[in-house]
Coordinates of C-alpha atoms (C1' of nucleotides) in Angstrom, one line a residue:
Chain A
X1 CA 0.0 0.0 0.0
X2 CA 1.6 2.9 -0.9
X3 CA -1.3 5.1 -1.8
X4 CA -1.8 7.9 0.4
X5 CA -5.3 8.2 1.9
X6 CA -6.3 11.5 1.5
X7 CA -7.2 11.4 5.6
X8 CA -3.0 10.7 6.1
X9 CA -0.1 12.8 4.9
X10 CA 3.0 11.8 4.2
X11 CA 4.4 11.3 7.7
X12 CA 1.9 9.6 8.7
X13 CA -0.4 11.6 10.8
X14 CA -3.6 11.8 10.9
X15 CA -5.3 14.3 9.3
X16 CA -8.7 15.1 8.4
X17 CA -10.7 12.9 10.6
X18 CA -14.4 13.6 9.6
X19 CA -16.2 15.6 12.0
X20 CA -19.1 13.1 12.7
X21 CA -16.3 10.5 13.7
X22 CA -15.0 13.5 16.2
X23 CA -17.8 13.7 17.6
X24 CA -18.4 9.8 18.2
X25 CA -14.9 9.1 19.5
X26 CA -15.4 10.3 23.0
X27 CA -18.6 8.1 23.2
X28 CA -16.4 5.1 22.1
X29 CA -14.3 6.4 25.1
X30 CA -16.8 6.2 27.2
X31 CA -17.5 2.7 26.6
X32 CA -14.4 1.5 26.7
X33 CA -13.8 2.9 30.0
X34 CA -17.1 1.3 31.4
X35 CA -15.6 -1.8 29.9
X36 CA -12.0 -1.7 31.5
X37 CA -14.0 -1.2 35.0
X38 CA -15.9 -4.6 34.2
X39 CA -12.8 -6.2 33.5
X40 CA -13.1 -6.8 30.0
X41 CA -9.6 -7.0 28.6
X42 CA -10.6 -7.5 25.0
X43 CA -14.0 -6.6 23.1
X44 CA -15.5 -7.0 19.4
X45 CA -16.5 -4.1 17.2
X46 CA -20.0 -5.9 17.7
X47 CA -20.1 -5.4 21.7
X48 CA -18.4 -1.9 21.7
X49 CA -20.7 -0.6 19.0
X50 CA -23.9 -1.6 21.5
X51 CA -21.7 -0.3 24.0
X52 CA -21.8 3.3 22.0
X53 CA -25.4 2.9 20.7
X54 CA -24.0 3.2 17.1
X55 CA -23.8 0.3 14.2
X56 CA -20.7 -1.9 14.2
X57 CA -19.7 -0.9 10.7
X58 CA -20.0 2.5 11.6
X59 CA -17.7 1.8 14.8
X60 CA -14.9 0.4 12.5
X61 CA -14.8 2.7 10.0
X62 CA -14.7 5.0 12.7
X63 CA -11.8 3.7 14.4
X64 CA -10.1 2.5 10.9
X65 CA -9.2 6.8 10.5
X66 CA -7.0 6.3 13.6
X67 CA -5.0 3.6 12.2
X68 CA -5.1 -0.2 12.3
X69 CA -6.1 -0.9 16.0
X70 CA -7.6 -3.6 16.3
X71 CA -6.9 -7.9 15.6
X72 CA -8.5 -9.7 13.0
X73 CA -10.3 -12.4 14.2
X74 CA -10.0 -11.5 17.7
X75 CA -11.0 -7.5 18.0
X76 CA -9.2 -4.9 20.1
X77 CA -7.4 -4.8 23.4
X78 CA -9.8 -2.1 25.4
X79 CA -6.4 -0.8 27.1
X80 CA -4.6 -0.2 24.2
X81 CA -7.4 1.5 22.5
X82 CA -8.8 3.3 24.8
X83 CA -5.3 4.8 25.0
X84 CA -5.1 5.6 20.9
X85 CA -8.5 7.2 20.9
X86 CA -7.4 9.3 24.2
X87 CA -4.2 10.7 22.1
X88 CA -6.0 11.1 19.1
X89 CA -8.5 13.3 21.1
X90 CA -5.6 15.1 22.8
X91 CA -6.5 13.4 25.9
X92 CA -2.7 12.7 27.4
X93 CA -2.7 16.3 28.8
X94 CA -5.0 17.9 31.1
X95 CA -7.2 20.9 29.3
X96 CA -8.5 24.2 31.3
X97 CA -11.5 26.0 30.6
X98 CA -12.8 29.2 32.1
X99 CA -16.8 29.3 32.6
X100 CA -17.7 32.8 32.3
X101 CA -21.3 33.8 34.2
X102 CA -21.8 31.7 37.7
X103 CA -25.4 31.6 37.6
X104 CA -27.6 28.6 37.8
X105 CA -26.1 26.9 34.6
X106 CA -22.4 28.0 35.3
X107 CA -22.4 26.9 39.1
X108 CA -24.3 23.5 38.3
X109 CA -21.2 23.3 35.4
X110 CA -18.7 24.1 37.7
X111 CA -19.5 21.3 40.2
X112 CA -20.1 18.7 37.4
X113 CA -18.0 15.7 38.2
X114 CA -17.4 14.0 35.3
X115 CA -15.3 16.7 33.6
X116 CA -12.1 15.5 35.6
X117 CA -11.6 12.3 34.3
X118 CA -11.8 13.6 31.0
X119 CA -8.8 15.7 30.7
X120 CA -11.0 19.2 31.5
X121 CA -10.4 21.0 34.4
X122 CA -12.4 23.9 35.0
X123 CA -9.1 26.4 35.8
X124 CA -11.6 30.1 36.2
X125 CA -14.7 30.8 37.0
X126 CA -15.7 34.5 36.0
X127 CA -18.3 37.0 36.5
X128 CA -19.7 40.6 35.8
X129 CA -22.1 41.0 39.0
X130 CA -20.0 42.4 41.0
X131 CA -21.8 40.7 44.0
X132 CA -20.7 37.3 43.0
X133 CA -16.9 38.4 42.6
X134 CA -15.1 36.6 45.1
X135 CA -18.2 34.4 46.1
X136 CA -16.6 30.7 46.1
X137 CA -18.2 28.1 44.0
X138 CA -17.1 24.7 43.8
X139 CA -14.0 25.1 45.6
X140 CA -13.1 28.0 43.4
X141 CA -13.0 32.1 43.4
X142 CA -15.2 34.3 41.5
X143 CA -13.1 36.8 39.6
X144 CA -14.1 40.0 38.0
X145 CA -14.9 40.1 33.9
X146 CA -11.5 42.1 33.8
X147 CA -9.1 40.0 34.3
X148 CA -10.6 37.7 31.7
X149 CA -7.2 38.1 30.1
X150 CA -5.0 37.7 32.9
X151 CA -6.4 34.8 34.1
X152 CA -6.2 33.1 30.5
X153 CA -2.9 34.3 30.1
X154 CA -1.4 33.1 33.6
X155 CA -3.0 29.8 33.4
X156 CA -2.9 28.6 29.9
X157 CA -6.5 28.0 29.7
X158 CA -7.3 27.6 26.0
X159 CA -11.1 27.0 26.2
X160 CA -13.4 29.0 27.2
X161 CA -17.7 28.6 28.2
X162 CA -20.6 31.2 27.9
X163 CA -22.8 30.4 30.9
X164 CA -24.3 34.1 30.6
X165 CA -27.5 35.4 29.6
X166 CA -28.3 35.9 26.2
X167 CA -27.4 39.7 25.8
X168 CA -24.0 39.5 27.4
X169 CA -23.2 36.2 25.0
X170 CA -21.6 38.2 21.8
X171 CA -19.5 40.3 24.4
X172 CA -18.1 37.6 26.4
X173 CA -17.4 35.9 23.0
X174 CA -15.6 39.3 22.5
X175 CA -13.4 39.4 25.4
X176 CA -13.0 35.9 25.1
X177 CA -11.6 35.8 21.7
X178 CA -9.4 38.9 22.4
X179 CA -7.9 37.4 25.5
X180 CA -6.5 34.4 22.9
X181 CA -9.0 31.7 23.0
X182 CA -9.7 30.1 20.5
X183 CA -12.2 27.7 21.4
X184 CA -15.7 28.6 22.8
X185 CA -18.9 26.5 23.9
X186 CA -21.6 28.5 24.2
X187 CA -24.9 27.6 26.6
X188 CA -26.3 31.4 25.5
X189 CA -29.1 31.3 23.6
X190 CA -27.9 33.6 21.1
X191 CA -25.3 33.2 18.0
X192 CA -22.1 34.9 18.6
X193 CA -19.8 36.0 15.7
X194 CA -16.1 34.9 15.7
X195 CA -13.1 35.6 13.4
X196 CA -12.0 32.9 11.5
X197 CA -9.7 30.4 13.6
X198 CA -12.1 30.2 16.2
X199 CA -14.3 27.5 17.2
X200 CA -18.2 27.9 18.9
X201 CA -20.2 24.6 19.8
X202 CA -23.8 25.8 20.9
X203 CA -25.5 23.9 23.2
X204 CA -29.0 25.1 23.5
X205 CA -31.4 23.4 26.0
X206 CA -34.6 25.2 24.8
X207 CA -34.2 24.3 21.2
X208 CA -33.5 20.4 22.3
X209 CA -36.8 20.2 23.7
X210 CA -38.2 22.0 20.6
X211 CA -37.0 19.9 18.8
X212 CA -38.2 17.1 20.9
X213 CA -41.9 18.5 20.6
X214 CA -41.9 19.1 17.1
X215 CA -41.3 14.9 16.8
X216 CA -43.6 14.7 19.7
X217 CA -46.6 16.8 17.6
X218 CA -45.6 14.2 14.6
X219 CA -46.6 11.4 16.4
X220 CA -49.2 12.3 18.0
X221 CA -51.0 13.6 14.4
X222 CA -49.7 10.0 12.9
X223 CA -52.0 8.2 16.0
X224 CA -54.9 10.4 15.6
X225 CA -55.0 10.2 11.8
X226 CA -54.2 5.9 11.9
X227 CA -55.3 3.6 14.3
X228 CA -55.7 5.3 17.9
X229 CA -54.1 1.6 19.2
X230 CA -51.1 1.3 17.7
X231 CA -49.2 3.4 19.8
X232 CA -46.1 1.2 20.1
X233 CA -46.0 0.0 16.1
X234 CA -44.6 4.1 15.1
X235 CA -41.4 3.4 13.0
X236 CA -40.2 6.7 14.2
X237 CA -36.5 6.2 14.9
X238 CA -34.1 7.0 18.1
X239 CA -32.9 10.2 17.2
X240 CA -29.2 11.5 18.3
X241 CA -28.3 14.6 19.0
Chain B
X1 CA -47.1 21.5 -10.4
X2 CA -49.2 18.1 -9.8
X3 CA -46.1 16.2 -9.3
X4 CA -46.0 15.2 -5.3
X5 CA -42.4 16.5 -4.1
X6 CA -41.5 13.3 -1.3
X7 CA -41.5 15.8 1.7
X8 CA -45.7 16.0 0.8
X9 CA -48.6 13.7 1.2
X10 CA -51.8 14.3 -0.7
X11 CA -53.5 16.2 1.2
X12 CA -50.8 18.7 1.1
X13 CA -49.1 18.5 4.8
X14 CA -46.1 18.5 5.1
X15 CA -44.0 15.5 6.0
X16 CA -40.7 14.6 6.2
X17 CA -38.9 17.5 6.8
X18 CA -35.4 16.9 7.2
X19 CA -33.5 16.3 10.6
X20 CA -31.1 19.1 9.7
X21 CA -34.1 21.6 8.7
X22 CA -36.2 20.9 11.9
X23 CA -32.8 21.2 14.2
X24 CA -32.7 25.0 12.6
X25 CA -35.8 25.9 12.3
X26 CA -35.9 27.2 16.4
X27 CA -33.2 29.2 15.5
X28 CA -35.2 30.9 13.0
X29 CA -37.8 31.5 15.1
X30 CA -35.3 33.0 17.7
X31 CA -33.9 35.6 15.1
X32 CA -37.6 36.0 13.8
X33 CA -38.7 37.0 17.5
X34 CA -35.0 39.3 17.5
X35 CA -36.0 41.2 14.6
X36 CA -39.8 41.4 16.0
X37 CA -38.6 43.3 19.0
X38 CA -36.2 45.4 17.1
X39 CA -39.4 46.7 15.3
X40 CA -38.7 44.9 11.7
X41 CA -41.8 44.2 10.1
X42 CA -40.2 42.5 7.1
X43 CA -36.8 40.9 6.2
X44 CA -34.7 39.6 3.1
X45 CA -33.2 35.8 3.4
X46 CA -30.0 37.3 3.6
X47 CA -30.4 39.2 6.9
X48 CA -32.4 37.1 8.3
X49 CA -29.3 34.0 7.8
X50 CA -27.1 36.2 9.0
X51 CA -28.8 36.8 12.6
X52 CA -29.3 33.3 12.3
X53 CA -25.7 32.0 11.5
X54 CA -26.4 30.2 8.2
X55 CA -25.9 30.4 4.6
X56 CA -28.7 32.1 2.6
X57 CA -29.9 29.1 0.2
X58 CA -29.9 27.1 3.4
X59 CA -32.3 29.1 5.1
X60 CA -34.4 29.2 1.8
X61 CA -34.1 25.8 1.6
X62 CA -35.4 25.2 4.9
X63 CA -38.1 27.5 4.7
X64 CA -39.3 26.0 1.1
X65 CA -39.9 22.6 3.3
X66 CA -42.5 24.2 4.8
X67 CA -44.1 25.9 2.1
X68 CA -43.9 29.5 0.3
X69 CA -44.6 32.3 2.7
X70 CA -42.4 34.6 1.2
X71 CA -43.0 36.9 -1.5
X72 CA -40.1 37.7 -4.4
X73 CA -38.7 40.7 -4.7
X74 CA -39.7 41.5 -1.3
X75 CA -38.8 39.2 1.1
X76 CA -40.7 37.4 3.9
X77 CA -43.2 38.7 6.5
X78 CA -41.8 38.5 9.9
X79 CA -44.8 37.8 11.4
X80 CA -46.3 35.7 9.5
X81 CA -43.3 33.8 9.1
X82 CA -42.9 33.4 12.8
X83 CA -46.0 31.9 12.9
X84 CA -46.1 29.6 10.4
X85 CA -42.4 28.5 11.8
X86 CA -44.3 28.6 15.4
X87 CA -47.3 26.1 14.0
X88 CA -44.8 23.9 12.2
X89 CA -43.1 23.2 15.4
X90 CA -46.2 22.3 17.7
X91 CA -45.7 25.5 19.3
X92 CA -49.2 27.1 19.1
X93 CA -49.5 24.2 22.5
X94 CA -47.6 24.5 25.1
X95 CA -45.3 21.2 25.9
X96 CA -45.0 19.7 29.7
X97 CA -41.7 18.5 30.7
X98 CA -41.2 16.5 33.8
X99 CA -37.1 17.0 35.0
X100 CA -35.9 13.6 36.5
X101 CA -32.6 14.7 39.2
X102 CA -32.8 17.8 41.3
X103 CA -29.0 17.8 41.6
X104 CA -27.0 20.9 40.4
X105 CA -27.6 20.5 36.9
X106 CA -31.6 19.4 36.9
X107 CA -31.5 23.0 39.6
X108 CA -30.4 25.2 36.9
X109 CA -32.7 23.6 34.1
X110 CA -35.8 24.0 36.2
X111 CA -34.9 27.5 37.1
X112 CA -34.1 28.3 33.4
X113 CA -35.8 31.4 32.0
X114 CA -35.8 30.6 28.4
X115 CA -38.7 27.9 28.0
X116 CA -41.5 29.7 28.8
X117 CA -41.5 31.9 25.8
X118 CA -40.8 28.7 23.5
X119 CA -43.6 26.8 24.7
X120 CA -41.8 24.6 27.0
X121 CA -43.0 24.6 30.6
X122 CA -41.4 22.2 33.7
X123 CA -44.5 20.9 35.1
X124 CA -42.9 18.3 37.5
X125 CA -39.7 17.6 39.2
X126 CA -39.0 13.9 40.5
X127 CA -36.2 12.5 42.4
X128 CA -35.0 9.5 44.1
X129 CA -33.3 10.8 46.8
X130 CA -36.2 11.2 50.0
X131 CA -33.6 14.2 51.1
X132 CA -35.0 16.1 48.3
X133 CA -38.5 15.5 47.6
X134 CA -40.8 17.4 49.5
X135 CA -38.5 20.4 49.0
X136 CA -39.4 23.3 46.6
X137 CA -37.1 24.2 43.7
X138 CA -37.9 27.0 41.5
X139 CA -41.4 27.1 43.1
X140 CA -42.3 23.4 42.3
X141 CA -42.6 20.8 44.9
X142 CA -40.4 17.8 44.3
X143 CA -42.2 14.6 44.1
X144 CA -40.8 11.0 44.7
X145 CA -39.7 9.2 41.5
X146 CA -42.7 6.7 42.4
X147 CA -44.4 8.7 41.4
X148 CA -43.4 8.8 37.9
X149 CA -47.0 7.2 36.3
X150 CA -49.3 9.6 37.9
X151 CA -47.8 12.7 37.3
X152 CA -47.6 12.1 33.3
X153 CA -50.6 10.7 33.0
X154 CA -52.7 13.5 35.4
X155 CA -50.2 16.4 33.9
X156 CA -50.1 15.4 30.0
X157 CA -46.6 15.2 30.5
X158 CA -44.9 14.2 27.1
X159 CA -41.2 14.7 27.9
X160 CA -38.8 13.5 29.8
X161 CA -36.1 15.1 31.0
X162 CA -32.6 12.7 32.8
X163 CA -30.5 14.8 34.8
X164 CA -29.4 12.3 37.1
X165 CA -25.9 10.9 37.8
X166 CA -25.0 8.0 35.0
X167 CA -25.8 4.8 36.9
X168 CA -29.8 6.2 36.9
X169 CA -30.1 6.7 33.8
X170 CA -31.5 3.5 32.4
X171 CA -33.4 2.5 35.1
X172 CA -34.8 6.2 34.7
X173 CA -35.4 6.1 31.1
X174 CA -37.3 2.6 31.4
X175 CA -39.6 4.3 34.0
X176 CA -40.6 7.2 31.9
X177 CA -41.2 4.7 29.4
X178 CA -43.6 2.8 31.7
X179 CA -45.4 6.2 32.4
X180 CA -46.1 6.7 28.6
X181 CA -43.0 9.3 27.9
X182 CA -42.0 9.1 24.1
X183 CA -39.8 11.6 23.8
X184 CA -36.6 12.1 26.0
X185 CA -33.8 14.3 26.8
X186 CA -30.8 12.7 28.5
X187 CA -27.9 14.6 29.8
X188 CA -26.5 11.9 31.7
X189 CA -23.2 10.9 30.5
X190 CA -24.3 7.4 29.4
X191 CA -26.2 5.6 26.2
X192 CA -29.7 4.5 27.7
X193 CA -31.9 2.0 25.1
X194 CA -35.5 2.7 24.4
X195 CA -37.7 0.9 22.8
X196 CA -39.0 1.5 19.3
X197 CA -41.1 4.6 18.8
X198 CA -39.1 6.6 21.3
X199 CA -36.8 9.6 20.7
X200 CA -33.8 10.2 22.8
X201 CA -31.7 12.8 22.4
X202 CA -28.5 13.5 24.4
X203 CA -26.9 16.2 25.3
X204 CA -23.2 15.6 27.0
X205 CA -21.3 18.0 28.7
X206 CA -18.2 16.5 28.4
X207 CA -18.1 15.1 24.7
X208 CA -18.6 18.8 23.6
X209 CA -15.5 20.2 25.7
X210 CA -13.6 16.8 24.1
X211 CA -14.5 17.3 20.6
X212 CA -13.4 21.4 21.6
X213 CA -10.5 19.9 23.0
X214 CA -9.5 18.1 20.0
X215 CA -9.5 21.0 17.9
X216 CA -7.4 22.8 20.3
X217 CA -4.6 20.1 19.9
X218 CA -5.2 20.2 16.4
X219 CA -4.6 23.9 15.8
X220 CA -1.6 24.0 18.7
X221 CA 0.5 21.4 16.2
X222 CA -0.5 22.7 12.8
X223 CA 1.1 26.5 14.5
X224 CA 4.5 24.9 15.6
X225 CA 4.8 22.8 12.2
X226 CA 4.2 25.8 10.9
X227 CA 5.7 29.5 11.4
X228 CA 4.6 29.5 15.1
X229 CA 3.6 33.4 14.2
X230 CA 0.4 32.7 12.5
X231 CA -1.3 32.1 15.2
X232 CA -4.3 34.1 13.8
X233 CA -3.9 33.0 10.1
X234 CA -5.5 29.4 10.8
X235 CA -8.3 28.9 8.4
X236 CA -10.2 26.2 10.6
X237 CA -14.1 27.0 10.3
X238 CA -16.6 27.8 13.2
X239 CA -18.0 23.9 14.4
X240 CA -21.3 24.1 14.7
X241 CA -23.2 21.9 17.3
Chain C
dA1 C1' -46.6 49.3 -20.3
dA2 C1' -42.1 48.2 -20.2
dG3 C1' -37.6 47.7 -18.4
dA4 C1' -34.5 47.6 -14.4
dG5 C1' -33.8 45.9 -10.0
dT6 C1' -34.8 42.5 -6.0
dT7 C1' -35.4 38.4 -3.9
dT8 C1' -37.6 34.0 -3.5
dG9 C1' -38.0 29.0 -4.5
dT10 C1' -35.8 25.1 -6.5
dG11 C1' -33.1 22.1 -9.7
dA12 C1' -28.8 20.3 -10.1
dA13 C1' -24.0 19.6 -8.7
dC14 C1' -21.3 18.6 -5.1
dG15 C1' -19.7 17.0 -0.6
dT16 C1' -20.2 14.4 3.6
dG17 C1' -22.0 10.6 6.3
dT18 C1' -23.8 5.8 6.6
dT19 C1' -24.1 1.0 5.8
dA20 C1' -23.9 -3.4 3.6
dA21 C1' -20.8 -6.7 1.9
dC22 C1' -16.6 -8.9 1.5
dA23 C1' -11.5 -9.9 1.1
dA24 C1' -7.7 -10.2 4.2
dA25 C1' -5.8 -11.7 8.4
dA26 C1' -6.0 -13.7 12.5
dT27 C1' -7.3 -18.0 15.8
dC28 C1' -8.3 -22.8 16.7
dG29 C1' -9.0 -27.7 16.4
dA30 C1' -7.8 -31.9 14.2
Chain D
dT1 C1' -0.6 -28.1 7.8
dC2 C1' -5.2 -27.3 6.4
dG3 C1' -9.8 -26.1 6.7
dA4 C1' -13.4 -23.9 9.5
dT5 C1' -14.5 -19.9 12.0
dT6 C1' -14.1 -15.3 13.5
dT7 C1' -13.6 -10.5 13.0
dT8 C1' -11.3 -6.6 11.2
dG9 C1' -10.4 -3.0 7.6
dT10 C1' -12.0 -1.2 3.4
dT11 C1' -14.6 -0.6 -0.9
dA12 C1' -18.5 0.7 -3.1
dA13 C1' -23.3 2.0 -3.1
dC14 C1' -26.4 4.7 -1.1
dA15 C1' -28.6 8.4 1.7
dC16 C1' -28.5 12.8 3.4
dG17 C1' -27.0 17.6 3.6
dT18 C1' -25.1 21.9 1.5
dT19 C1' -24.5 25.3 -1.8
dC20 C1' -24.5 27.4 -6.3
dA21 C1' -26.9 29.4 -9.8
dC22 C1' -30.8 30.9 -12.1
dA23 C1' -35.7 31.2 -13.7
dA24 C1' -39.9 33.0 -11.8
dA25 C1' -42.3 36.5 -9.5
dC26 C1' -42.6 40.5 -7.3
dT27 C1' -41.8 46.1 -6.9
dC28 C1' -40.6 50.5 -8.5
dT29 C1' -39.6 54.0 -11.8
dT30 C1' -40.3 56.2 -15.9

DNA sequence: AAGAGTTTGTGAACGTGTTAACAAAATCGA
DNA sequence: TCGATTTTGTTAACACGTTCACAAACTCTT
């Protein structure tokens, strides 16, 4: 094989792994690590693909833009690639992330235990009510909206989280940016506007459950308009999100 | 025009509209309701993209999968538009949420301002632990999870909400099941099965600040392969979620 | 009435993501 | 060693999503 796959250059790194396979990776993670607690030294593309609540085939193809992982005939040793799939995701080093706005959503973020053992550590938690400067929450300080850049400076925290209301979201995203993040989830219900080189996730709770109703309404209308009964026979599939 | 397009029956409703579409289509309706407070009584596909954060021909596109309520040469009626968005989405009713897990993160959700407007309103919270029920949270009384199969049947309750720890989860999801609940929205950090006919859709903390994570690492090596200068020259797009 | 200027709605091309199917590579028993 | 069995890695077909580009349909000016 000496192709090159356009997903490897030339020294062999991995490049280009599609953005839906990003985003299922840390789920494989998951599973593998419920795995190794069960004792399972060695697993199938079969089991770990229930596991994830995804389709084998999609699993390995997955897996197949890391590199050649697994044993033919036997499957793949949950150690070694739980490790692979940790680098890959930049896992081997510890991340910190600033949560900017301590209200309900920041605090209940801020105390959220299952950040640790995935390489985040919330480093900053930050504020513009000057009544919850200095508060303490979760363990940690509230610091003024100020030293935003101090803070990110000092501690090397490269990502940063909106946990505002909607009307402070583009200015956070602002200060954010201009104190050298470059990577932003935002829980604001608004859009925010970044320069190029920066990256937003939004999480939006509201438009979840919208989303949730509009299926909702379908299948009610579907019940009403076929047999009233056959409430369990809709075909409607599990949707991810 | 009397071929039938696949996104319509006979009768003319609509059906089918894409997963993508009907994931955007609250965010229209947010920049709709935006421009409605700014005073605008009409707007072209372009500005209204823009507030929303998406091509042009997308947003057409979208919209055409409802029908034509623009008009050409003009542009579309923000109104009427927000509306016909609003019915599309079942939100001429309002939908009851019950919130299984009063911990930090269930807290915030039942305290969050945003559903009301969009038709979402927390009618119940539940929890396991007998610490907490009986104790009032955001002005609603929490009930024992026991109590699952009365409240959703006396309430109309049609979604679920799991904001428990990770261990719950299934046990949590087959009990809204039980009660009737088709439609359910997990944020704890683990892959809960459901029968047929339900929707789950998750929501994972974590995973986002991962997949942030990765592209952190990502644009940290591509800067010290290259001239380590260019920090702002990257040309990595804005990841939507 | 006609032409210039807008802006929608959509066909068609393109790109990305999913999945079935199978050859290649391993194990195991005889 | 050989054949049977298992399971990966990958190809190729398909489904879904995005975007360009343009005709159709509207307004406005003259």
């Amino acid at each position: 094989m000496t192709i090159l796959r356009s997903t490897r250059l030339a020294d062999g790194t991995a490049r280009g792994i599609p953005d839906a396979t990003v985003a299922r990776l840390p789920v494989y993670l998951r599973a593998l690590n419920a795995l190794a607690e069960q004792g399972v030294l060695s697993c199938a593309s079969n089991e770990l693909a229930e596991q994830a609540g995804v389709n084998p085939a999609k699993l390995r193809k997955d897996l197949s833009y890391l590199g050649s992982y697994g044993t033919r005939g036997v499957g793949y040793d949950v150690e070694y690639l739980r490790y692979q799939i940790a680098r890959e995701m930049g896992q081997t080093q510890d991340w910190d992330v600033v949560i900017v706005g301590v209200g309900n959503l920041g605090s209940a973020l801020s105390a959220y235990q299952g950040f640790s053992t995935r390489g985040i550590r919330v480093a900053a938690l930050v504020d513009a009510d000057p009544q919850r400067v200095g508060t303490v929450v979760s363990g940690i300080v509230v610091s003024p909206l100020d030293t935003l850049d101090t803070l990110v400076s000092e501690r090397q925290i490269s990502i940063g989280v909106i946990a505002t209301p909607a009307p402070a979201a583009q200015e956070v995203a602002d200060r954010l940016v201009a104190a050298g993040i470059t990577s932003i989830l935002n829980f604001a219900p608004a859009i925010v506007q970044v320069p190029e080189g920066v990256d937003v996730r939004k999480v939006d709770l509201s438009i979840e459950l919208q989303i949730l109703a509009y299926h909702e309404q379908r299948k009610a209308s579907a019940d009403t308009s076929a047999t009233s009964k056959a409430t369990s026979k809709t075909t409607s599939k599990v949707v991810s999100a």
